[in-house]
XYZ file of C-alpha atoms in Angstrom:
637
model
C 74.712 100.014 85.376
C 73.509 99.596 81.835
C 71.613 96.425 81.213
C 73.685 93.665 79.665
C 71.035 93.484 76.959
C 71.982 96.910 75.784
C 75.610 95.944 75.747
C 75.558 92.625 73.991
C 72.827 92.707 71.402
C 71.738 94.706 68.454
C 68.172 94.350 69.659
C 67.285 94.954 73.265
C 64.396 94.579 75.668
C 62.309 97.544 76.600
C 59.083 97.252 78.547
C 57.323 95.119 75.959
C 59.411 95.046 72.806
C 63.054 95.187 71.840
C 64.645 98.613 71.671
C 67.202 98.954 68.907
C 69.061 102.057 70.047
C 72.361 100.441 70.834
C 75.241 98.197 70.126
C 77.404 99.658 72.851
C 80.571 97.597 72.713
C 84.210 98.508 72.856
C 85.866 97.887 69.463
C 88.252 94.937 69.341
C 91.024 97.189 68.064
C 90.651 99.856 70.749
C 93.642 102.184 70.703
C 94.879 101.359 74.210
C 93.860 99.028 76.994
C 94.103 101.989 79.362
C 91.226 103.680 77.555
C 89.100 100.533 77.817
C 89.575 100.398 81.582
C 89.726 104.112 82.334
C 86.698 104.047 84.596
C 83.688 102.035 85.659
C 81.664 102.990 82.594
C 84.212 101.884 79.991
C 84.928 98.737 82.015
C 81.259 97.804 81.947
C 81.315 98.355 78.191
C 84.222 95.981 77.831
C 82.456 93.344 79.927
C 79.629 93.724 77.424
C 82.091 92.932 74.669
C 82.932 89.685 76.482
C 79.247 88.756 76.574
C 78.758 89.782 72.976
C 81.126 87.010 71.893
C 78.658 84.295 72.972
C 77.554 81.792 70.298
C 74.326 82.997 68.705
C 71.885 80.303 69.731
C 68.858 81.641 67.862
C 70.680 82.042 64.562
C 70.086 79.238 62.075
C 73.380 79.997 60.325
C 75.221 80.430 63.613
C 73.932 77.649 65.879
C 74.854 74.192 64.545
C 71.997 72.777 66.615
C 69.235 74.462 64.603
C 69.657 72.569 61.321
C 72.771 70.493 62.090
C 70.857 67.325 62.959
C 67.894 67.998 60.643
C 65.587 68.200 63.645
C 64.254 71.248 61.869
C 64.712 72.036 58.194
C 64.448 75.021 55.882
C 62.255 74.816 52.800
C 63.808 74.193 49.397
C 64.471 77.869 48.725
C 66.614 77.959 51.862
C 68.634 74.814 51.260
C 71.731 76.851 50.416
C 71.723 78.716 53.716
C 74.943 77.961 55.599
C 73.122 76.202 58.412
C 71.249 73.930 56.015
C 74.388 73.111 54.030
C 76.020 72.210 57.329
C 73.108 69.945 58.293
C 73.056 68.239 54.908
C 76.728 67.333 55.354
C 77.954 69.820 52.785
C 80.816 71.169 54.868
C 84.512 71.497 54.103
C 87.702 72.770 55.760
C 88.397 75.258 52.965
C 85.244 77.240 53.705
C 83.586 75.870 56.867
C 79.858 76.560 56.985
C 79.935 77.430 60.687
C 83.367 78.612 61.741
C 83.752 79.392 65.425
C 87.475 78.642 65.294
C 88.724 81.594 63.245
C 85.447 83.330 62.444
C 83.492 83.366 59.226
C 79.817 84.216 59.258
C 80.161 84.084 63.047
C 82.606 85.686 65.437
C 85.603 83.579 66.414
C 85.231 82.228 69.934
C 88.976 82.630 70.328
C 88.402 86.351 69.796
C 85.801 86.201 72.568
C 88.226 84.359 74.833
C 90.893 87.009 74.172
C 88.403 89.683 75.238
C 87.768 87.746 78.453
C 91.512 87.428 79.078
C 92.017 91.139 78.484
C 89.210 91.958 80.892
C 90.557 89.651 83.596
C 94.050 91.112 83.222
C 92.882 94.702 83.662
C 89.722 94.954 85.754
C 91.596 95.022 89.067
C 93.110 98.358 88.087
C 89.766 100.169 87.791
C 89.772 102.431 90.815
C 86.145 103.543 90.908
C 84.807 99.981 91.001
C 84.046 98.563 94.475
C 86.040 95.401 95.190
C 82.898 93.253 95.251
C 81.937 94.505 91.780
C 85.439 93.878 90.460
C 85.330 90.322 91.787
C 81.917 89.713 90.310
C 82.867 91.060 86.881
C 86.204 89.225 86.885
C 84.432 85.927 87.510
C 81.758 86.634 84.925
C 84.548 86.989 82.361
C 86.181 83.795 83.634
C 82.933 81.834 83.383
C 82.354 83.159 79.859
C 85.887 82.039 79.034
C 85.054 78.545 80.324
C 81.803 78.515 78.340
C 83.551 79.504 75.093
C 86.230 76.857 75.583
C 83.539 74.250 76.280
C 81.649 75.169 73.117
C 84.820 74.868 71.042
C 85.629 71.551 72.709
C 82.136 70.175 71.994
C 82.221 71.372 68.380
C 85.806 70.583 67.371
C 87.062 68.006 69.871
C 90.654 68.709 70.985
C 91.291 72.448 71.039
C 94.071 74.913 71.798
C 93.189 76.372 75.215
C 93.932 80.083 75.326
C 95.084 80.381 78.921
C 96.492 83.844 78.355
C 96.547 86.257 75.476
C 99.082 86.103 72.710
C 99.908 88.867 70.206
C 97.513 87.803 67.473
C 94.535 89.358 65.754
C 92.373 86.333 65.004
C 92.338 82.771 66.256
C 95.723 81.003 66.271
C 97.108 82.477 63.059
C 100.786 83.299 63.314
C 101.203 81.599 66.683
C 102.532 78.064 66.960
C 99.987 76.636 69.376
C 98.833 73.050 69.310
C 95.726 71.064 70.071
C 95.751 69.437 73.484
C 94.460 66.038 74.578
C 90.724 65.876 75.129
C 91.026 65.147 78.855
C 93.368 68.097 79.336
C 90.888 70.358 77.553
C 88.067 69.239 79.839
C 90.311 69.622 82.876
C 91.011 73.236 81.950
C 87.327 74.063 81.448
C 86.468 72.492 84.812
C 89.355 74.292 86.495
C 87.972 77.650 85.365
C 84.440 76.799 86.473
C 85.597 75.540 89.874
C 87.581 78.714 90.429
C 84.459 80.759 89.713
C 82.373 78.668 92.120
C 85.015 78.821 94.858
C 85.313 82.592 94.529
C 81.711 82.994 95.723
C 81.675 86.215 93.708
C 78.668 85.566 91.495
C 75.193 86.284 92.882
C 72.722 83.489 93.509
C 70.014 85.514 91.788
C 69.833 88.775 89.851
C 68.724 91.470 92.278
C 68.338 94.364 89.866
C 66.196 92.860 87.144
C 65.701 96.142 85.330
C 69.404 96.470 84.547
C 71.137 93.103 84.979
C 68.997 90.369 83.444
C 71.226 88.281 81.201
C 74.291 88.387 83.418
C 75.771 85.161 84.714
C 74.905 83.854 88.164
C 76.059 81.078 90.480
C 73.448 78.577 89.173
C 74.904 79.071 85.669
C 78.344 78.059 86.936
C 76.993 74.927 88.617
C 74.920 74.020 85.552
C 77.892 74.435 83.215
C 80.049 72.275 85.480
C 77.407 69.537 85.496
C 77.016 69.687 81.728
C 80.770 69.546 81.103
C 81.098 66.503 83.354
C 78.160 64.740 81.655
C 79.833 65.331 78.298
C 83.192 64.130 79.634
C 81.513 60.905 80.770
C 79.657 60.356 77.480
C 80.805 57.820 74.837
C 82.216 60.424 72.424
C 84.773 61.562 75.008
C 85.091 58.569 77.343
C 87.167 55.663 76.038
C 86.376 56.375 72.387
C 88.427 53.792 70.507
C 87.121 55.082 67.181
C 89.862 57.697 67.521
C 92.678 55.289 68.316
C 94.583 56.545 65.266
C 94.102 60.267 65.949
C 97.427 61.483 67.331
C 98.839 64.809 68.454
C 102.159 66.276 67.283
C 103.988 63.969 69.723
C 102.357 60.819 68.408
C 100.052 60.454 71.425
C 96.305 59.781 71.080
C 94.102 62.822 71.545
C 91.326 60.653 73.018
C 91.635 58.410 76.048
C 91.226 54.790 75.028
C 89.888 53.303 78.272
C 86.312 53.802 79.413
C 86.047 55.219 82.940
C 82.653 54.493 84.553
C 83.496 56.683 87.558
C 83.050 59.752 85.419
C 79.300 59.165 85.534
C 79.340 59.171 89.332
C 81.270 62.439 89.304
C 78.787 63.877 86.798
C 75.797 62.728 88.880
C 77.207 64.420 91.976
C 77.728 67.648 90.019
C 74.153 67.500 88.687
C 72.814 66.987 92.205
C 74.757 70.017 93.444
C 73.549 72.107 90.504
C 69.920 71.166 91.143
C 70.265 72.158 94.800
C 71.785 75.542 93.925
C 69.119 76.194 91.294
C 66.333 75.348 93.703
C 67.921 77.614 96.307
C 67.747 80.383 93.699
C 64.075 79.651 93.015
C 64.739 77.965 89.678
C 62.288 75.120 89.049
C 59.990 73.622 86.457
C 57.418 76.042 85.057
C 53.976 74.864 86.153
C 50.319 75.679 85.428
C 50.172 78.107 88.337
C 52.948 80.143 86.715
C 51.021 80.685 83.504
C 48.641 83.610 83.687
C 45.932 82.831 81.150
C 43.856 85.655 79.673
C 40.678 83.568 79.676
C 39.389 80.362 81.153
C 40.454 77.356 79.149
C 40.325 73.594 79.219
C 42.995 71.597 81.020
C 44.159 70.293 77.625
C 44.851 73.781 76.271
C 46.265 74.945 79.599
C 48.896 72.203 79.583
C 49.861 73.062 76.011
C 50.140 76.765 76.815
C 52.078 76.076 79.998
C 54.618 74.009 78.091
C 54.962 76.725 75.440
C 55.389 79.391 78.120
C 58.219 77.438 79.750
C 60.249 78.292 76.647
C 59.022 81.680 75.519
C 57.830 83.491 78.641
C 60.674 85.867 79.275
C 62.857 85.130 82.297
C 60.473 82.539 83.687
C 61.319 80.407 86.726
C 62.695 77.508 84.646
C 65.381 79.531 82.913
C 68.880 79.132 84.331
C 70.380 81.365 81.658
C 68.957 82.816 78.484
C 71.254 83.721 75.610
C 70.583 87.242 74.403
C 73.484 87.512 71.988
C 70.952 86.861 69.243
C 67.565 86.630 70.901
C 64.392 85.084 69.482
C 62.783 88.029 67.729
C 59.992 87.872 65.199
C 62.289 88.248 62.209
C 64.681 85.752 63.751
C 63.005 82.333 64.119
C 59.472 83.282 65.194
C 58.268 84.417 61.777
C 59.829 81.355 60.168
C 58.125 79.013 62.640
C 54.657 80.576 62.563
C 51.894 79.924 60.022
C 49.320 82.431 58.846
C 46.361 81.598 61.048
C 43.630 83.651 59.413
C 42.656 84.645 55.917
C 44.321 87.926 55.052
C 47.149 87.789 57.586
C 50.312 88.220 55.564
C 52.637 90.416 57.572
C 56.087 88.916 58.031
C 54.888 85.359 58.587
C 57.244 83.365 56.403
C 56.624 79.822 57.727
C 59.935 78.598 56.299
C 60.947 76.178 59.084
C 59.553 72.671 59.361
C 59.864 69.528 61.472
C 60.329 66.259 59.528
C 58.555 62.973 60.239
C 61.593 61.462 61.957
C 61.097 63.895 64.824
C 57.321 64.031 64.673
C 57.381 60.284 65.343
C 59.567 60.720 68.444
C 56.766 62.189 70.541
C 54.941 59.711 72.717
C 51.379 58.534 72.429
C 48.872 59.906 74.929
C 49.904 56.967 77.125
C 53.447 58.241 77.479
C 55.262 55.544 75.486
C 56.701 55.503 71.934
C 54.011 55.169 69.290
C 55.693 52.074 67.858
C 55.606 50.433 71.311
C 52.062 51.398 72.318
C 49.862 48.369 71.716
C 46.777 50.614 71.377
C 48.297 52.994 68.785
C 47.873 52.135 65.100
C 51.485 52.769 64.153
C 51.263 51.217 60.694
C 48.170 53.313 59.918
C 49.610 56.627 61.094
C 49.872 57.998 57.548
C 46.172 57.511 56.831
C 43.607 60.260 57.488
C 41.017 60.693 60.194
C 38.288 63.194 61.002
C 38.510 65.375 64.087
C 36.046 64.276 66.764
C 34.667 65.814 69.938
C 37.192 64.044 72.164
C 40.081 65.753 70.356
C 38.431 69.148 69.894
C 41.117 71.017 71.848
C 43.861 69.584 69.641
C 42.199 69.116 66.239
C 39.263 71.020 64.779
C 36.115 68.945 65.022
C 34.853 67.725 61.644
C 38.129 68.486 59.809
C 40.373 65.865 58.215
C 44.010 65.462 59.213
C 46.575 62.676 59.566
C 45.908 59.783 61.920
C 49.358 60.336 63.464
C 48.116 63.660 64.884
C 45.594 61.954 67.158
C 46.160 60.421 70.583
C 49.548 62.021 71.183
C 51.032 63.458 74.360
C 50.615 67.179 75.223
C 54.193 68.034 74.181
C 53.326 66.958 70.650
C 50.680 69.681 70.534
C 52.772 72.301 72.365
C 55.773 71.785 70.073
C 54.118 71.245 66.683
C 51.510 72.953 64.586
C 49.925 71.118 61.660
C 47.094 71.224 59.140
C 43.761 71.413 61.014
C 45.536 71.265 64.398
C 44.505 73.840 67.034
C 46.837 76.794 67.578
C 45.642 78.780 70.581
C 46.643 82.447 70.550
C 48.984 84.367 68.201
C 46.110 85.673 66.037
C 44.694 89.160 65.778
C 41.019 88.588 66.435
C 39.879 88.209 70.027
C 40.861 85.022 71.815
C 37.736 82.833 71.834
C 35.881 82.228 75.072
C 35.719 78.549 74.142
C 39.235 77.290 73.393
C 37.708 74.513 71.298
C 37.102 77.329 68.791
C 40.775 78.350 68.616
C 42.186 78.970 65.162
C 44.034 76.308 63.222
C 46.344 76.240 60.174
C 44.816 75.383 56.821
C 47.948 74.230 55.086
C 46.913 72.533 51.857
C 48.019 74.244 48.689
C 45.964 77.359 47.983
C 44.820 77.772 51.599
C 45.951 80.675 53.745
C 48.556 78.706 55.765
C 50.118 77.269 52.635
C 52.475 78.900 50.135
C 52.048 82.661 50.389
C 54.717 83.597 47.886
C 57.804 81.810 46.529
C 60.109 80.888 49.382
C 57.526 81.360 52.136
C 56.079 77.981 52.983
C 56.451 75.000 55.296
C 57.971 72.038 53.482
C 56.859 69.090 55.689
C 53.472 70.259 56.971
C 54.671 70.576 60.604
C 55.246 74.058 62.043
C 57.501 74.796 65.026
C 54.885 76.132 67.447
C 57.232 75.815 70.411
C 59.517 78.669 69.375
C 56.720 81.190 68.758
C 56.156 83.326 71.847
C 52.684 82.875 73.277
C 52.479 86.678 73.467
C 53.367 87.388 69.830
C 50.170 88.445 68.069
C 48.934 90.160 64.941
C 47.928 93.767 65.614
C 45.954 93.599 62.396
C 46.091 91.675 59.132
C 49.373 93.252 58.091
C 51.411 93.969 61.218
C 52.701 91.979 64.150
C 53.167 92.807 67.824
C 56.257 90.816 68.755
C 57.359 89.555 72.118
C 60.992 88.564 71.856
C 62.668 86.360 74.448
C 66.155 85.070 75.276
C 67.004 81.720 73.731
C 66.770 79.090 76.530
C 70.343 77.826 76.421
C 70.169 76.522 79.988
C 66.914 75.468 81.625
C 66.018 73.364 84.617
C 64.360 70.522 82.696
C 67.634 69.943 80.838
C 69.505 69.692 84.152
C 67.013 67.186 85.608
C 67.427 64.981 82.540
C 71.215 65.218 82.789
C 70.908 63.976 86.362
C 68.634 61.078 85.421
C 71.095 60.088 82.694
C 74.140 60.288 84.951
C 72.395 58.314 87.694
C 71.329 55.603 85.270
C 74.837 55.238 83.878
C 76.423 55.192 87.341
C 74.195 52.392 88.672
C 74.084 48.721 87.798
C 70.284 48.797 87.530
C 67.878 51.748 87.338
C 66.065 52.472 90.576
C 63.578 54.902 92.100
C 66.174 57.692 92.181
C 66.676 57.442 88.398
C 62.932 57.402 87.768
C 62.275 60.356 90.088
C 63.978 62.974 87.950
C 62.638 61.896 84.585
C 59.182 61.479 86.105
C 59.218 65.091 87.295
C 59.522 66.128 83.656
C 56.806 63.709 82.570
C 54.390 64.749 85.308
C 54.704 68.384 84.232
C 53.836 67.205 80.692
C 50.686 65.418 81.926
C 52.126 61.883 81.746
C 52.453 59.052 84.247
C 55.847 57.826 85.408
C 57.999 55.626 83.189
C 57.476 52.376 85.129
C 53.695 52.771 85.233
C 53.433 53.857 81.602
C 55.578 51.059 80.218
C 53.946 48.446 82.461
C 50.438 49.417 81.375
C 50.830 50.364 77.726
C 54.109 49.229 76.167
C 54.707 45.979 74.330
C 58.101 46.055 76.084
C 56.914 46.522 79.691
C 60.257 45.771 81.393
C 62.230 48.340 79.404
C 62.584 50.875 82.268
C 63.925 48.168 84.592
C 66.963 47.458 82.415
C 69.891 49.871 82.222
C 70.112 49.834 78.426
C 66.339 50.214 78.137
C 66.306 53.106 80.569
C 69.141 54.700 78.618
C 66.951 54.657 75.495
C 64.042 56.116 77.445
C 66.142 58.965 78.850
C 67.587 59.747 75.448
C 64.130 59.846 73.906
C 62.828 61.972 76.760
C 65.571 64.500 76.014
C 64.649 64.399 72.306
C 61.042 65.233 73.206
C 61.374 67.674 76.091
C 64.185 69.655 74.433
C 62.897 69.332 70.859
C 63.786 72.177 68.487
C 66.058 73.840 71.072
C 69.273 72.623 69.448
C 70.171 69.974 72.037
C 69.650 66.933 69.815
C 72.595 67.922 67.618
C 74.968 67.754 70.595
C 73.308 64.776 72.280
C 73.394 62.560 69.182
C 77.107 63.245 68.891
C 78.119 62.714 72.493
C 76.043 59.499 72.573
C 77.582 58.434 69.243
C 74.091 57.662 67.918
C 74.208 60.145 65.021
C 75.845 57.666 62.659
C 72.801 55.372 63.018
C 70.069 57.991 63.263
C 71.080 60.652 60.771
C 71.453 58.724 57.544
C 67.835 58.936 56.475
C 65.199 60.434 54.271
C 63.822 63.747 55.484
C 60.113 63.357 54.855
C 56.856 65.259 55.196
C 53.477 65.686 53.540
C 52.999 66.695 49.922
C 52.497 70.379 50.684
C 52.150 71.224 46.987
C 48.816 69.385 46.826
C 45.367 70.851 47.467
C 43.406 67.591 47.436
C 43.286 66.096 50.928
C 44.351 62.607 49.848
C 47.198 63.944 47.743
C 48.304 66.296 50.508
C 48.512 63.426 52.980
C 51.008 61.522 50.884
C 54.465 60.847 52.307
C 57.002 62.880 50.348
C 60.797 62.910 50.554
C 62.189 66.417 50.937
C 65.909 65.848 51.529
C 68.370 63.023 51.959
C 70.378 63.440 55.155
C 73.844 61.917 55.187
C 76.094 61.573 58.202
C 79.602 60.141 58.145
C 82.082 59.499 60.921
C 84.020 62.703 60.260
C 80.966 64.810 61.120
C 81.187 64.037 64.808
C 83.449 67.089 64.866
C 83.609 70.130 62.639
C 86.687 70.700 60.455
C 89.521 72.972 61.544
C 89.716 75.757 58.919
C 92.371 74.978 56.325
C 93.777 78.492 56.629
C 94.633 77.778 60.255
C 96.486 74.595 59.331
C 98.529 76.458 56.725
C 99.397 79.208 59.180
C 100.326 76.792 61.953
C 101.836 73.404 60.988
C 101.505 72.214 64.607
C 97.735 71.956 64.218
C 96.337 68.539 63.306
C 93.122 68.261 61.281
C 90.158 66.239 62.558
C 89.880 62.723 61.059
C 88.167 62.524 57.689
C 88.581 66.181 56.800
């Protein structure tokens, strides 16, 4: 069997790099269905078409999570990219910036669902496929169908489930379908997932890794079920009275108006089952013993590298499913996240993506509590400067000046972010130093080699996205790059553990040891003490973890930190209904146009982010409303 990579992407894995010899998909307008399912080979091609319809997670103009919540931002020259316009609130139903409904800049997910339906309707007739293979492929298509419906539901709210194919070319045009109630949409997604699980047709693990990596497995089905149930229990979808005037064509509310606390219990049970299935498959948190280091290094650097590897080491033990529909190549994300680390290195390193202060501040202090709660952290003085000392030599170059806010932070701060004078181990073309205290570091003030290289190629806040640069991507020489691409980590075990902690906390009257256990597993891997110990010893609000509302804030922040820059915050802030409070703000960074150290370390406003109620869901394209009067537009659009 051809690898799914070769079927679903324009760039594909070979032994070390991506091989670009293929986009082997069956055209959407294939002459006859019989030709598409003539034999095993063409059937496998068509299954590839079903996979190819997946949302492109690593694309900044395709994934609303990249720029949609301004967790990362493009520099000024990129502010008119579709993804940035979407994040800045400059969206409209006439020309939606990210249009997964009918397609525009991205492929319509309804088109992907139709491919899945076509596959499911015809695969049983392929005679040279063993029955076990037919069952497996049928249920892969069904799970993809559930995934595409869930994405649409999360992005648009009430949708038009496409239970079976209709004679249309794109989306709902020309067919009088209607949007269904939110609970009915969730019920349909969960029905599909449960049918896949009950079929027992998907493998627990991929046996043939040389040809099948990227295909769906049983842990993916359990994870997706858990995630859908967590979303269904969340405030956006559970008793949301903000939508009490949003009615369907029959005058009935799309959203249930009564909060149901039992949904959290159901979600917690699903998370527990998903964790058990993942662990049975060998899926677990990536630990120090999993990271094979080229040279001896300090524990500080080892933790940072381990955390980076949990994202970018291909098919590591933490990955439940990696999205290869638009994988993380050098020209896609990595180059835009990476600074030039040495004088003379210019090849392809654009450094156009940045992290603003609002998210830099979210990372904990070294004591594992928020920096504005840590009694020992000088929060008010965080924008002053400080000189790197021996104690911080593995994080900040000794004797160099940088911001005070870069000192005394947790390891995930240093594994996620790069910054002026902050250590960046690896990714350079000279030999890796024997002493990791001598690792390279960005020099990002104007005129230095990590600063503006040419118009349009610079970091606008002073914080680089280290997390998304593969630890194995290196410069071959000053002008060329050896890239290690990896699948975007759409589903990973840490995310599932945090879902479980959240669902447990919401299902209990008071947080207890079971709630703490699952968040503490994440924190321990990051080199931090448990929440109760950390807050008791270091926070000016020591009882916060013992109160349900306080623990809710802790879990939400833990998700913001652990899953930073992976696109989750966009969805989380919406399902929690916190976006309206958090995403009306100044997007700020350092004055990267300055060469003088004091001028560089001056707080500068880059953008003004605006979020209004209507942005909880994307607009239905106006063309769809004109073609089908039964469709109802989302409120505010």
